[in-house]
Short mmCIF file of N, CA and C in Angstrom, two decimals:
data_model
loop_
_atom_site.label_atom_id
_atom_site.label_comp_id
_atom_site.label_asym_id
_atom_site.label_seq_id
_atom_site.Cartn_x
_atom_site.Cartn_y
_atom_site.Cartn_z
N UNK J 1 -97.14 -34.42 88.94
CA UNK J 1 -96.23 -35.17 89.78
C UNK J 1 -96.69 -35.12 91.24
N UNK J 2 -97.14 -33.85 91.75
CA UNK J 2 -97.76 -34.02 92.86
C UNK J 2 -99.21 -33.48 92.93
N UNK J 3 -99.83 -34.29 93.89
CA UNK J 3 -101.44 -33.73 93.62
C UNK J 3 -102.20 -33.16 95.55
N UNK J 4 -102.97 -32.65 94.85
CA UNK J 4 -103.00 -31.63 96.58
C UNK J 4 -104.47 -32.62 96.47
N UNK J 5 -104.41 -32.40 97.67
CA UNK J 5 -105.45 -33.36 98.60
C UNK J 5 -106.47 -32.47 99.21
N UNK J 6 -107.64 -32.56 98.40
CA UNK J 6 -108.95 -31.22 99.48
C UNK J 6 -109.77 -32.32 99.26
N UNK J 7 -110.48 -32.50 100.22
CA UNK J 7 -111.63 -33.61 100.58
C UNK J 7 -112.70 -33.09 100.23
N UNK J 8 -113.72 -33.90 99.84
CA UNK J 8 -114.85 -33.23 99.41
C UNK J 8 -115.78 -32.58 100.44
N UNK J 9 -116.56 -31.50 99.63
CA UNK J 9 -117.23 -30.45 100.54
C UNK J 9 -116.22 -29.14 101.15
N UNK J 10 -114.91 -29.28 101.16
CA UNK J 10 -114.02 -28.43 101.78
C UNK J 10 -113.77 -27.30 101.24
N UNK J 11 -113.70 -26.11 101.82
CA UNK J 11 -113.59 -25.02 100.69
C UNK J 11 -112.06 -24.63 100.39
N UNK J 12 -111.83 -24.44 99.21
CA UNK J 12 -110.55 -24.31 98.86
C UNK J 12 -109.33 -23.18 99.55
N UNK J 13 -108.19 -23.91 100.34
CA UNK J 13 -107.85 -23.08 101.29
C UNK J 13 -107.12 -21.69 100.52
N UNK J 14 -107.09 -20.73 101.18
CA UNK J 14 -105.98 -19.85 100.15
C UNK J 14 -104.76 -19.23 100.63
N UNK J 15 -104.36 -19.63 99.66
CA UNK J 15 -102.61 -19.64 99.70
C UNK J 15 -101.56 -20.57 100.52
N UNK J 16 -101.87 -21.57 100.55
CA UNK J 16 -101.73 -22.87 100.74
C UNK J 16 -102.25 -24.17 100.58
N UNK J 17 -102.22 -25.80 100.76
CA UNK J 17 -103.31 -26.88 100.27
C UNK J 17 -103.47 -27.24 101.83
N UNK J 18 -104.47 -28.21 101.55
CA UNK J 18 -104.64 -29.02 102.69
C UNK J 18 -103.74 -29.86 103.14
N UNK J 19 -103.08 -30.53 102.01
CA UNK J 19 -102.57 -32.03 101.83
C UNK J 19 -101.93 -31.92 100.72
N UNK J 20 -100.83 -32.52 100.61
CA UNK J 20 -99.74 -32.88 99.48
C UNK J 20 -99.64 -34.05 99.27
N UNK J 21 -99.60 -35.22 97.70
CA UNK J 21 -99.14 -36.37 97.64
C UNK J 21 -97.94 -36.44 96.79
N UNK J 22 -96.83 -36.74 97.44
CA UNK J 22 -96.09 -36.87 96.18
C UNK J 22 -94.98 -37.73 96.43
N UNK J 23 -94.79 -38.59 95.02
CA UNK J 23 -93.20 -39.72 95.23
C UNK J 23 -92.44 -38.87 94.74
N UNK J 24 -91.45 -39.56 95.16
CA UNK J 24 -89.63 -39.48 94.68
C UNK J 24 -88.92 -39.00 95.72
N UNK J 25 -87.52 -38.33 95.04
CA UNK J 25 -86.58 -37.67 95.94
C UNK J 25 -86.87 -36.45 96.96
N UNK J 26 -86.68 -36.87 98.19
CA UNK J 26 -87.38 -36.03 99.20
C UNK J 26 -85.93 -34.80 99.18
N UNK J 27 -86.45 -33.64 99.96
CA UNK J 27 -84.97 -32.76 99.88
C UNK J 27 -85.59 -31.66 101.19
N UNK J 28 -84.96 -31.65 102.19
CA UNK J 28 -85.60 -31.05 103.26
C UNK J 28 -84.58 -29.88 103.69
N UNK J 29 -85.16 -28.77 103.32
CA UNK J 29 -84.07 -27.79 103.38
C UNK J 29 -84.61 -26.82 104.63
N UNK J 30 -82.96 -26.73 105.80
CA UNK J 30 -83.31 -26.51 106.95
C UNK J 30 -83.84 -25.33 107.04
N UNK J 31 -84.41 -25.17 108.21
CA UNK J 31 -84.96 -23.68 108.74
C UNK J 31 -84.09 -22.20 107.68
N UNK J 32 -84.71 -21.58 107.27
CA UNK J 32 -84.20 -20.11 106.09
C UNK J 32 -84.29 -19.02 106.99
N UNK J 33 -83.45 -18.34 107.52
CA UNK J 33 -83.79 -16.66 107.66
C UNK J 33 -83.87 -15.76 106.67
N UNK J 34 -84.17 -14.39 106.44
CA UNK J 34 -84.00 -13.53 105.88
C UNK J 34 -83.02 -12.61 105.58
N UNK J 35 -81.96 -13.04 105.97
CA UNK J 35 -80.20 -12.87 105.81
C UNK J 35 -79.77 -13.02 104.42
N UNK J 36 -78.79 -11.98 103.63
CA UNK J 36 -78.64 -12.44 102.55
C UNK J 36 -76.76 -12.80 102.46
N UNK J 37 -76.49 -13.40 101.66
CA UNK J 37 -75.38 -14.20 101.78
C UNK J 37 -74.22 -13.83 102.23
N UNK J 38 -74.20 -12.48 102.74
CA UNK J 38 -73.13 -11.82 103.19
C UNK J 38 -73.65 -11.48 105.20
N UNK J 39 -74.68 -12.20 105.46
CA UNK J 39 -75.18 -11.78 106.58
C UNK J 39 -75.91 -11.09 106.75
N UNK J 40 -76.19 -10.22 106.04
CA UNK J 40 -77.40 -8.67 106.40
C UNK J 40 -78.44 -8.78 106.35
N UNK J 41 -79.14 -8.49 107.42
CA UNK J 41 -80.78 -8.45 107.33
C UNK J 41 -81.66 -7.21 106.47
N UNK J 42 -82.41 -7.49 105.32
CA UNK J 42 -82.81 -5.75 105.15
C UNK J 42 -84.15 -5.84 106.09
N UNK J 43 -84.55 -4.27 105.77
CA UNK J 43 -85.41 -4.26 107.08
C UNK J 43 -86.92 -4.29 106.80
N UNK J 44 -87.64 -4.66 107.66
CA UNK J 44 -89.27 -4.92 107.48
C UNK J 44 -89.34 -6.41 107.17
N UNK J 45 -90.47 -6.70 107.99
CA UNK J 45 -90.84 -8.01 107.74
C UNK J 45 -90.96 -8.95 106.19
N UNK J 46 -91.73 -7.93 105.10
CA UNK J 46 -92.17 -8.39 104.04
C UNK J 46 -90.57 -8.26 103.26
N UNK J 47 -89.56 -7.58 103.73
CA UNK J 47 -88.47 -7.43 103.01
C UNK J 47 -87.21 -8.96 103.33
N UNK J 48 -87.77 -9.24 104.34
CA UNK J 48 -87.03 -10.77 105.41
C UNK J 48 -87.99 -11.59 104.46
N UNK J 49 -89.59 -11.61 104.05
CA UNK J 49 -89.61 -13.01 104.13
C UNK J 49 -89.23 -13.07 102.12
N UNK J 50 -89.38 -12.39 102.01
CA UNK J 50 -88.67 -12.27 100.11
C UNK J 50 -87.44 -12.58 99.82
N UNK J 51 -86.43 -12.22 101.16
CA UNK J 51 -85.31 -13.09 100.79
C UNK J 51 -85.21 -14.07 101.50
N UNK J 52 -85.68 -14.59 102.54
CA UNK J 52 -86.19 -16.20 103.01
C UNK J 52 -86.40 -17.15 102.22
N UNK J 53 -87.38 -16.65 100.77
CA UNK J 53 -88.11 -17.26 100.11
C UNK J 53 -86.80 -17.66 98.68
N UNK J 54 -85.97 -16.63 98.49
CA UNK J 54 -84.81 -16.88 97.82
C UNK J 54 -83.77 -17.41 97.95
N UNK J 55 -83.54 -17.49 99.73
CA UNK J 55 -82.70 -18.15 100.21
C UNK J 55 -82.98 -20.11 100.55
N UNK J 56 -84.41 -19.93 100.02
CA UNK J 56 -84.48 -21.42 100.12
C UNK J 56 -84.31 -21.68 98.66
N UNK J 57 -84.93 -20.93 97.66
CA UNK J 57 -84.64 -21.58 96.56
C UNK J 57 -83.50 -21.64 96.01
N UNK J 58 -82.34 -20.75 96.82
CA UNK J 58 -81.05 -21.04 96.67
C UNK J 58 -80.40 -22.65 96.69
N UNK J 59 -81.39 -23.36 97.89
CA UNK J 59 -80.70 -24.45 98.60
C UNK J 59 -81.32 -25.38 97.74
N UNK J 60 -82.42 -25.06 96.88
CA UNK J 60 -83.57 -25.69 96.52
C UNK J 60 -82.63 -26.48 95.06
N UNK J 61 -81.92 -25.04 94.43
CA UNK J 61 -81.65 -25.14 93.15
C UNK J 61 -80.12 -26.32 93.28
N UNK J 62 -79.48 -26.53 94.27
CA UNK J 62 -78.71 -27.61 94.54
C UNK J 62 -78.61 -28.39 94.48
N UNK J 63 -80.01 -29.21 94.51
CA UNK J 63 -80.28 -30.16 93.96
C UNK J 63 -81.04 -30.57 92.36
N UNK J 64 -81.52 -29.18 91.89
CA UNK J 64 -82.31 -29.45 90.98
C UNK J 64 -83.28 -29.09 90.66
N UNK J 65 -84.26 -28.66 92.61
CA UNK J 65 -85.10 -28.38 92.16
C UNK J 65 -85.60 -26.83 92.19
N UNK J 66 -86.81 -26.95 92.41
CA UNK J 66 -87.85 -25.62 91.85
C UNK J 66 -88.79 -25.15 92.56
N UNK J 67 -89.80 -24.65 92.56
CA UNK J 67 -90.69 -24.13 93.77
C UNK J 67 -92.14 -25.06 93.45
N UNK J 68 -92.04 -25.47 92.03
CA UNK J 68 -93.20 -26.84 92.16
C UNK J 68 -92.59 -28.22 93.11
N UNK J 69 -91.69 -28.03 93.66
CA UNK J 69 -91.05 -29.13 94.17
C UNK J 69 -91.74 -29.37 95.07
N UNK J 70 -91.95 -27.87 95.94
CA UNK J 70 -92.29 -27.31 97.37
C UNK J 70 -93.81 -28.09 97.83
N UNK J 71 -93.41 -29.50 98.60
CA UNK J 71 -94.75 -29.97 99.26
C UNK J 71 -94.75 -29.26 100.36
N UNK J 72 -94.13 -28.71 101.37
CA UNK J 72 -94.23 -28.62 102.89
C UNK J 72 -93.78 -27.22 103.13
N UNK J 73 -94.51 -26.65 104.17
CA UNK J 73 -93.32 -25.71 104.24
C UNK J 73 -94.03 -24.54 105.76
N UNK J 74 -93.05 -24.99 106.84
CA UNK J 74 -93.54 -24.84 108.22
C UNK J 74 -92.83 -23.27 108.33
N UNK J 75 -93.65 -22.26 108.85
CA UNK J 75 -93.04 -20.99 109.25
C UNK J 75 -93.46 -20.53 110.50
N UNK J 76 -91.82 -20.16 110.82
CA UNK J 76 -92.06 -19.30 112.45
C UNK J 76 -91.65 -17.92 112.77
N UNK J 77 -92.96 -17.27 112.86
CA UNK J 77 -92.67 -15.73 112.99
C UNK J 77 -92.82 -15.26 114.34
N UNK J 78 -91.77 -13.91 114.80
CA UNK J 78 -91.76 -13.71 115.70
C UNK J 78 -92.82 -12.58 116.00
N UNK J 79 -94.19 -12.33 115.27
CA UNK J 79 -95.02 -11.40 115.77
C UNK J 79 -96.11 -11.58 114.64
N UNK J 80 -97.14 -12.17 115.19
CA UNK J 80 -98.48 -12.12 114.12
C UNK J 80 -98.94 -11.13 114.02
N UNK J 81 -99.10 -9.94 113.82
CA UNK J 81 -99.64 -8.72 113.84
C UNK J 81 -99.00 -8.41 112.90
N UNK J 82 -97.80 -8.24 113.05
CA UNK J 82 -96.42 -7.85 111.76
C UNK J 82 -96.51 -8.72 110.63
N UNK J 83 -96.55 -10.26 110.34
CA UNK J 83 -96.97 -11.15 109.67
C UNK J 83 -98.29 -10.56 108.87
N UNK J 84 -99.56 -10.69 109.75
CA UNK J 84 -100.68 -10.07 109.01
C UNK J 84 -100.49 -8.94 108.39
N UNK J 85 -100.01 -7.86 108.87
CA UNK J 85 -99.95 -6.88 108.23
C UNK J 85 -98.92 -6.51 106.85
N UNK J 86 -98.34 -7.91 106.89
CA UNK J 86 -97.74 -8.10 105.57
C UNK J 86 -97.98 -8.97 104.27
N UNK J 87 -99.42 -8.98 104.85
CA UNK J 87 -100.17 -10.30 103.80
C UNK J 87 -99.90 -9.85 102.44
N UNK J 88 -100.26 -8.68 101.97
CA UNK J 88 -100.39 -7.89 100.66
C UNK J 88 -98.63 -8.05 100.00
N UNK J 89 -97.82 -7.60 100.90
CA UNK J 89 -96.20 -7.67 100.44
C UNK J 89 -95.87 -9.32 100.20
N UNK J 90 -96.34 -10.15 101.22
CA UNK J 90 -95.72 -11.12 101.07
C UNK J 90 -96.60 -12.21 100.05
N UNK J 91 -97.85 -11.79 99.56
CA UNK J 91 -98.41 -12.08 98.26
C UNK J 91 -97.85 -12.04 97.37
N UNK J 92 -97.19 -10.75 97.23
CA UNK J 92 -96.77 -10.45 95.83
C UNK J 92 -94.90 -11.15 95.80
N UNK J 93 -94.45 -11.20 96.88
CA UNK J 93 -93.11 -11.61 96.64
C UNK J 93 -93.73 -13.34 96.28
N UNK J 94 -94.40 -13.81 97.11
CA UNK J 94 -95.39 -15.20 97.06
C UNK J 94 -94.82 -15.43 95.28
N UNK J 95 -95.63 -14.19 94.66
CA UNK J 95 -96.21 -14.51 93.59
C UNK J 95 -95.30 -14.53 92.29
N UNK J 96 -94.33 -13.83 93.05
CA UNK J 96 -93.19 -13.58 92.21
C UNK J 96 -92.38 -14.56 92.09
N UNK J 97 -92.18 -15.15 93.33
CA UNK J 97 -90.67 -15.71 93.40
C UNK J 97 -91.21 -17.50 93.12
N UNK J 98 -92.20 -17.96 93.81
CA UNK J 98 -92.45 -19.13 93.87
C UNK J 98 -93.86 -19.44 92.76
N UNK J 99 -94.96 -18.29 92.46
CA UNK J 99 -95.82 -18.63 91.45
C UNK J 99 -97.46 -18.63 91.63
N UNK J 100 -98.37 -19.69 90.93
CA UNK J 100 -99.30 -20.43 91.83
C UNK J 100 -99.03 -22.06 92.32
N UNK J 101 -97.96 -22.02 93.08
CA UNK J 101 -97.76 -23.40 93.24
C UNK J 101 -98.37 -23.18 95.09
N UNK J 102 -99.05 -23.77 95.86
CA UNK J 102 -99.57 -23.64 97.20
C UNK J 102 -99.26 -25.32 97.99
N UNK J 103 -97.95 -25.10 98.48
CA UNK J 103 -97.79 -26.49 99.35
C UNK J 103 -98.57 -26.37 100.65
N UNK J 104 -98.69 -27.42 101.14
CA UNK J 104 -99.24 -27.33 102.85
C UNK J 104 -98.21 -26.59 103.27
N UNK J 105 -98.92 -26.03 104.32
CA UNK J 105 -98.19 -25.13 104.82
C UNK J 105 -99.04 -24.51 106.53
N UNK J 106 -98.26 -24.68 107.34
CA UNK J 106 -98.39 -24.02 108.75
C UNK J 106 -97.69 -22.96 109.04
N UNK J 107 -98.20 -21.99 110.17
CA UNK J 107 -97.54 -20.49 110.15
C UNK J 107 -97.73 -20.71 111.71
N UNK J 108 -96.47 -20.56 112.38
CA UNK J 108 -96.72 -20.58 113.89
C UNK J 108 -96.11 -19.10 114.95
N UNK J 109 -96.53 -18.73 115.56
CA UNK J 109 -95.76 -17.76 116.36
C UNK J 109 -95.16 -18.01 117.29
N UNK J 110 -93.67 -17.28 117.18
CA UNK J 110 -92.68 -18.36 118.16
C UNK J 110 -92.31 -16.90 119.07
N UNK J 111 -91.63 -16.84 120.56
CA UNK J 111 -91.33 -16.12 121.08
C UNK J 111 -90.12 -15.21 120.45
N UNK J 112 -89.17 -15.94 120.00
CA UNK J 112 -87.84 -15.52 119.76
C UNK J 112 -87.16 -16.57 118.17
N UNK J 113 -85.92 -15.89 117.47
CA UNK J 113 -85.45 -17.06 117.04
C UNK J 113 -84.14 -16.86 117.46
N UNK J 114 -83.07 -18.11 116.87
CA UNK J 114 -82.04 -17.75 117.69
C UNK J 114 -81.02 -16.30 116.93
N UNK J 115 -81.17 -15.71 115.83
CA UNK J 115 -80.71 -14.66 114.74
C UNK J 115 -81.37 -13.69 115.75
N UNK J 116 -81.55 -12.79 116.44
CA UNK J 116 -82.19 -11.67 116.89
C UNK J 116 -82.98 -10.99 115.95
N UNK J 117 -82.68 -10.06 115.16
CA UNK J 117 -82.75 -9.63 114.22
C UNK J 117 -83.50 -10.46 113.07
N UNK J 118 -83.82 -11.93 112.81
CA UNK J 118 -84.39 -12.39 111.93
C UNK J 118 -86.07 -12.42 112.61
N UNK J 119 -87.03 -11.80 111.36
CA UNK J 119 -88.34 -11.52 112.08
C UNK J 119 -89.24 -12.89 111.55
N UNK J 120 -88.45 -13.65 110.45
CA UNK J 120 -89.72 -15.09 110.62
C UNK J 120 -87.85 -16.20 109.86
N UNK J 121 -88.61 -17.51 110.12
CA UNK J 121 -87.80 -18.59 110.13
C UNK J 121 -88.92 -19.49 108.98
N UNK J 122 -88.04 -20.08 107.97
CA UNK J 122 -89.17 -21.16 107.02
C UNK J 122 -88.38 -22.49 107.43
N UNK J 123 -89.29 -24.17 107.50
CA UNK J 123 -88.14 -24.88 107.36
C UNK J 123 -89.43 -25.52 105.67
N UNK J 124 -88.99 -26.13 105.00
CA UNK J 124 -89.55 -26.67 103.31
C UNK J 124 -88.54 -28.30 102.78
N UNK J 125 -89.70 -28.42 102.79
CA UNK J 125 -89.87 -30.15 102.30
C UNK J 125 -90.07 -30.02 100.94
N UNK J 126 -89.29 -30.37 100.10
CA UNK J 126 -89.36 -30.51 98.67
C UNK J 126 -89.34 -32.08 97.91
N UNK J 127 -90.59 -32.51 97.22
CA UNK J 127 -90.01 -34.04 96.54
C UNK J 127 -89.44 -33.41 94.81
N UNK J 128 -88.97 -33.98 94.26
CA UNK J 128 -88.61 -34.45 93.32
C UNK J 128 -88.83 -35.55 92.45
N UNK J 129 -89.93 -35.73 91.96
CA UNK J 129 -90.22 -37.04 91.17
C UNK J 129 -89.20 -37.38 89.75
#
């Protein structure tokens, strides 16, 4: 239903695509903290972005869908150092929660978010064919 886009000669990116193509029902689920439904942050970065990653597929499953849905998906962390150093944790929640499915995807470092306490922000573009 959807097909990732790597141009030829390009080396295959990892843990994300280059490019996403896909029709149907678009579903754009806003910016996610790492808050779980009662408010609470648990602590450590890799422990925020595991329930980030649940808290979208919370919003995800509302409509229907699933984590193959997942074309897009923009993240803003408040410290790249902390981020990197959670590559290994946030692999495995990666791997757990969402699979080998790899949407495009950008990772930006932002000063602040508006949650104090929240250490990265996702916003995810999902189609639905």
């Amino acid at each position: 239903m959807n097909r990732v886009l790597l141009p030829e000669g390009w080396p295959r990116p990892k843990g994300y695509s280059n490019g996403i193509a896909a029709e149907g029902r678009m579903v754009f689920v806003a910016g996610q903290i790492g808050w779980t439904p009662e408010g609470v942050f648990p602590q450590g970065f890799a422990a925020q972005f595991r329930q980030t990653l649940a808290n979208t597929l919370a919003v995800l499953a509302e409509d229907g869908a699933g984590p193959e849905h997942i074309v897009r998906m923009t993240w803003f962390v408040v410290d790249r150092e902390e981020y990197l150093a959670s590559l290994r944790e946030i692999g495995a929640a990666w791997r757990e929660l969402i699979g080998p499915h790899y949407p495009a995807m950008a990772v930006i470092e932002v000063k602040g978010l508006i949650e104090a306490e929240a250490r990265l922000e996702i916003e995810t573009t999902a189609v639905i064919g």
